[in-house]
mmCIF file of C-alpha atoms in Angstrom:
data_model
loop_
_atom_site.group_PDB
_atom_site.id
_atom_site.type_symbol
_atom_site.label_atom_id
_atom_site.label_comp_id
_atom_site.label_asym_id
_atom_site.label_seq_id
_atom_site.Cartn_x
_atom_site.Cartn_y
_atom_site.Cartn_z
ATOM 1 C CA MET A 1 -23.226 5.869 -6.439
ATOM 2 C CA THR A 2 -21.008 4.752 -2.908
ATOM 3 C CA ILE A 3 -24.355 3.893 -1.420
ATOM 4 C CA GLU A 4 -25.291 1.701 -4.032
ATOM 5 C CA LEU A 5 -22.008 0.140 -3.905
ATOM 6 C CA SER A 6 -21.906 -0.210 -0.097
ATOM 7 C CA VAL A 7 -25.560 -1.933 -0.481
ATOM 8 C CA ALA A 8 -24.251 -4.301 -3.214
ATOM 9 C CA TRP A 9 -21.488 -5.215 -0.698
ATOM 10 C CA SER A 10 -23.677 -5.916 2.261
ATOM 11 C CA ARG A 11 -25.981 -8.109 0.019
ATOM 12 C CA ARG A 12 -23.136 -10.282 -1.302
ATOM 13 C CA PHE A 13 -20.894 -10.732 1.923
ATOM 14 C CA GLY A 14 -23.341 -9.440 5.015
ATOM 15 C CA ASP A 15 -21.860 -8.463 8.349
ATOM 16 C CA GLU A 16 -18.477 -10.108 7.118
ATOM 17 C CA VAL A 17 -17.566 -6.952 5.247
ATOM 18 C CA HIS A 18 -17.285 -3.337 6.306
ATOM 19 C CA SER A 19 -17.404 -0.342 3.783
ATOM 20 C CA GLU A 20 -17.315 3.391 4.305
ATOM 21 C CA GLU A 21 -16.755 6.544 2.260
ATOM 22 C CA THR A 22 -13.640 8.479 2.650
ATOM 23 C CA PHE A 23 -12.934 11.343 0.361
ATOM 24 C CA GLY A 24 -15.754 10.032 -2.031
ATOM 25 C CA LEU A 25 -14.253 6.679 -2.675
ATOM 26 C CA LEU A 26 -15.683 3.587 -1.304
ATOM 27 C CA THR A 27 -13.346 1.625 0.650
ATOM 28 C CA VAL A 28 -14.401 -2.044 1.902
ATOM 29 C CA ASP A 29 -12.590 -4.020 4.466
ATOM 30 C CA VAL A 30 -12.771 -7.540 4.120
ATOM 31 C CA PRO A 31 -11.291 -10.733 6.044
ATOM 32 C CA PRO A 32 -8.382 -12.194 4.306
ATOM 33 C CA ALA A 33 -10.269 -15.391 3.773
ATOM 34 C CA LEU A 34 -12.503 -13.380 1.657
ATOM 35 C CA TRP A 35 -9.820 -11.730 -0.548
ATOM 36 C CA ALA A 36 -9.832 -13.284 -3.768
ATOM 37 C CA GLU A 37 -13.564 -13.811 -3.509
ATOM 38 C CA SER A 38 -14.063 -10.189 -2.989
ATOM 39 C CA LEU A 39 -12.145 -8.925 -5.710
ATOM 40 C CA THR A 40 -13.741 -11.448 -8.143
ATOM 41 C CA PHE A 41 -16.968 -9.790 -6.806
ATOM 42 C CA ALA A 42 -15.474 -6.273 -7.560
ATOM 43 C CA ARG A 43 -14.841 -7.276 -11.168
ATOM 44 C CA ASP A 44 -17.649 -9.253 -12.184
ATOM 45 C CA ASP A 45 -20.541 -7.890 -10.373
ATOM 46 C CA LEU A 46 -19.362 -4.235 -9.866
ATOM 47 C CA GLY A 47 -17.782 -3.699 -12.982
ATOM 48 C CA CYS A 48 -14.279 -2.909 -11.689
ATOM 49 C CA ALA A 49 -12.244 -4.620 -14.434
ATOM 50 C CA TYR A 50 -9.271 -2.204 -14.281
ATOM 51 C CA PHE A 51 -6.613 -3.102 -11.742
ATOM 52 C CA ASP A 52 -4.995 -0.029 -10.529
ATOM 53 C CA TRP A 53 -2.376 -0.921 -7.717
ATOM 54 C CA LEU A 54 -1.864 -2.858 -4.700
ATOM 55 C CA THR A 55 0.536 -2.022 -1.839
ATOM 56 C CA ALA A 56 0.880 -2.637 1.643
ATOM 57 C CA VAL A 57 0.879 -0.693 4.977
ATOM 58 C CA ASP A 58 2.729 -1.441 7.870
ATOM 59 C CA GLU A 59 0.371 -0.909 11.019
ATOM 60 C CA LEU A 60 3.252 -2.278 13.303
ATOM 61 C CA GLU A 61 1.420 -4.578 15.670
ATOM 62 C CA ASP A 62 -1.587 -4.903 13.932
ATOM 63 C CA GLY A 63 -0.306 -6.371 10.909
ATOM 64 C CA PHE A 64 -0.209 -5.227 7.353
ATOM 65 C CA ALA A 65 -2.959 -3.805 5.714
ATOM 66 C CA ILE A 66 -3.124 -4.893 2.051
ATOM 67 C CA VAL A 67 -4.688 -2.343 -0.341
ATOM 68 C CA ALA A 68 -5.955 -2.875 -3.955
ATOM 69 C CA HIS A 69 -7.453 -0.243 -5.740
ATOM 70 C CA VAL A 70 -9.909 -0.817 -8.675
ATOM 71 C CA TYR A 71 -11.732 0.853 -11.290
ATOM 72 C CA SER A 72 -14.544 0.508 -13.125
ATOM 73 C CA LEU A 73 -14.552 2.307 -16.846
ATOM 74 C CA GLU A 74 -17.946 1.787 -17.974
ATOM 75 C CA GLU A 75 -19.418 3.264 -14.251
ATOM 76 C CA GLY A 76 -16.672 5.385 -13.213
ATOM 77 C CA HIS A 77 -16.397 4.504 -10.200
ATOM 78 C CA HIS A 78 -13.469 3.621 -7.677
ATOM 79 C CA LEU A 79 -13.150 1.043 -5.084
ATOM 80 C CA LEU A 80 -10.226 0.348 -2.505
ATOM 81 C CA VAL A 81 -10.621 -3.215 -1.085
ATOM 82 C CA ARG A 82 -8.439 -3.636 1.743
ATOM 83 C CA THR A 83 -7.661 -6.465 4.276
ATOM 84 C CA ARG A 84 -4.956 -7.096 7.177
ATOM 85 C CA VAL A 85 -2.753 -9.929 7.552
ATOM 86 C CA PRO A 86 -0.830 -10.634 10.941
ATOM 87 C CA ARG A 87 2.954 -9.468 11.538
ATOM 88 C CA GLU A 88 4.064 -13.104 12.505
ATOM 89 C CA ASP A 89 2.587 -14.703 9.226
ATOM 90 C CA PRO A 90 1.897 -12.291 6.476
ATOM 91 C CA ARG A 91 0.106 -14.622 3.813
ATOM 92 C CA LEU A 92 -2.501 -13.751 1.674
ATOM 93 C CA ALA A 93 -4.187 -15.381 -1.478
ATOM 94 C CA THR A 94 -2.776 -14.036 -4.601
ATOM 95 C CA ALA A 95 -5.104 -11.786 -6.733
ATOM 96 C CA THR A 96 -3.372 -12.804 -9.550
ATOM 97 C CA GLU A 97 -5.952 -15.280 -10.818
ATOM 98 C CA VAL A 98 -8.410 -12.276 -10.718
ATOM 99 C CA TYR A 99 -6.559 -9.577 -12.042
ATOM 100 C CA ARG A 100 -3.268 -10.463 -13.897
ATOM 101 C CA GLY A 101 -2.290 -7.084 -13.425
ATOM 102 C CA ALA A 102 -1.416 -7.785 -9.734
ATOM 103 C CA ASN A 103 1.323 -9.898 -10.365
ATOM 104 C CA TRP A 104 3.911 -7.133 -10.645
ATOM 105 C CA HIS A 105 2.363 -5.266 -7.290
ATOM 106 C CA GLU A 106 2.737 -8.519 -5.400
ATOM 107 C CA ARG A 107 6.100 -9.360 -6.066
ATOM 108 C CA GLU A 108 7.055 -5.492 -5.168
ATOM 109 C CA THR A 109 4.951 -6.147 -1.829
ATOM 110 C CA TYR A 110 6.616 -9.485 -1.115
ATOM 111 C CA GLU A 111 9.908 -7.952 -1.800
ATOM 112 C CA MET A 112 9.565 -4.548 0.319
ATOM 113 C CA PHE A 113 7.681 -5.753 3.257
ATOM 114 C CA GLY A 114 7.816 -9.691 3.013
ATOM 115 C CA VAL A 115 3.939 -10.389 2.603
ATOM 116 C CA VAL A 116 3.528 -13.928 0.809
ATOM 117 C CA PHE A 117 0.842 -14.043 -1.580
ATOM 118 C CA ASP A 118 -0.162 -17.999 -1.926
ATOM 119 C CA GLY A 119 -0.455 -19.070 -5.104
ATOM 120 C CA HIS A 120 1.641 -16.282 -7.092
ATOM 121 C CA PRO A 121 3.054 -17.830 -10.085
ATOM 122 C CA GLY A 122 6.879 -16.604 -9.266
ATOM 123 C CA LEU A 123 7.513 -14.108 -6.159
ATOM 124 C CA THR A 124 11.077 -13.542 -7.580
ATOM 125 C CA PRO A 125 12.841 -10.325 -7.025
ATOM 126 C CA LEU A 126 11.846 -7.076 -8.643
ATOM 127 C CA LEU A 127 13.803 -4.303 -7.237
ATOM 128 C CA LEU A 128 16.592 -4.901 -4.543
ATOM 129 C CA PRO A 129 19.859 -5.852 -5.739
ATOM 130 C CA ASP A 130 20.705 -10.074 -5.555
ATOM 131 C CA GLY A 131 21.281 -11.138 -1.826
ATOM 132 C CA PHE A 132 19.619 -8.079 -0.247
ATOM 133 C CA GLU A 133 18.586 -9.074 3.249
ATOM 134 C CA GLY A 134 15.243 -7.847 4.929
ATOM 135 C CA HIS A 135 12.136 -5.747 3.610
ATOM 136 C CA PRO A 136 13.190 -2.196 3.543
ATOM 137 C CA LEU A 137 9.521 -0.579 3.818
ATOM 138 C CA ARG A 138 8.720 -2.210 7.130
ATOM 139 C CA LYS A 139 9.082 0.062 9.954
ATOM 140 C CA GLU A 140 11.550 -1.619 12.008
ATOM 141 C CA PHE A 141 13.733 -1.639 9.119
ATOM 142 C CA VAL A 142 17.082 0.194 9.766
ATOM 143 C CA LEU A 143 18.648 2.047 7.015
ATOM 144 C CA ALA A 144 22.327 1.421 7.010
ATOM 145 C CA ALA A 145 23.699 4.274 5.496
ATOM 146 C CA ARG A 146 22.035 6.530 8.200
ATOM 147 C CA VAL A 147 23.688 4.127 11.043
ATOM 148 C CA ALA A 148 27.288 3.989 9.000
ATOM 149 C CA LYS A 149 27.933 7.531 8.815
ATOM 150 C CA PRO A 150 26.438 10.880 9.634
ATOM 151 C CA TRP A 151 24.980 13.181 6.954
ATOM 152 C CA PRO A 152 27.766 14.645 4.964
ATOM 153 C CA GLY A 153 28.422 18.501 4.555
ATOM 154 C CA ALA A 154 26.645 21.100 6.210
ATOM 155 C CA LYS A 155 23.069 21.328 7.021
ATOM 156 C CA GLU A 156 23.090 25.183 6.695
ATOM 157 C CA PRO A 157 25.468 27.496 4.625
ATOM 158 C CA GLY A 158 28.721 28.566 6.922
ATOM 159 C CA GLU A 159 28.299 25.445 9.488
ATOM 160 C CA SER A 160 31.256 23.461 7.584
ATOM 161 C CA GLY A 161 33.936 25.940 9.080
ATOM 162 C CA HIS A 162 35.395 26.277 5.611
ATOM 163 C CA GLY A 163 34.939 29.763 5.010
ATOM 164 C CA ALA A 164 31.653 29.792 2.964
ATOM 165 C CA PRO A 165 29.710 32.728 3.808
ATOM 166 C CA SER A 166 26.693 31.983 6.149
ATOM 167 C CA ARG A 167 23.287 33.416 5.695
ATOM 168 C CA ARG A 168 22.900 37.128 6.978
ATOM 169 C CA ARG A 169 21.070 37.164 9.991
ATOM 170 C CA MET A 170 17.545 39.300 9.256
ATOM 171 C CA MET A 171 15.107 40.445 11.930
ATOM 172 C CA PRO A 172 11.598 39.659 11.166
ATOM 173 C CA PRO A 173 9.631 42.764 9.294
ATOM 174 C CA GLY A 174 8.609 45.404 11.614
ATOM 175 C CA VAL A 175 10.965 44.504 14.461
ATOM 176 C CA GLN A 176 13.949 46.808 14.966
#
């Protein structure tokens, strides 16, 4: 099935897309300019009417990989549609025009990674408290709690010096 899907992508988009099978799943890399068009193709021509999830991966200097997982209930095939946006200006067309279920996922990706989805009906905060600054899933984001104070307590029993018993030191089996 993945060979037929790969051929369909090649026929429709030619050399503009690259597809490969990974772990029995077809992964299709598309340029950002074809993001919405490729999702529409997956839905209309390949029968992937079920939108499962969308997220981003921080690839540091390579930018952000945006990945959407869609599924065909009739045919039983999965697709990962993937694109990459630059770190300096992470913008991508919204997928909400194609899949209404992308709304929540794009809001979360905007909030956690800072990727702007052009045309989205409302990129309002979803998970973080009001006034939160930064994007916590970017790799350069510093977790303030780890900087402000060290890990509380001992890592191993008996390290704190408060009289708790330490673990009994044991030799490996067979060693005298």
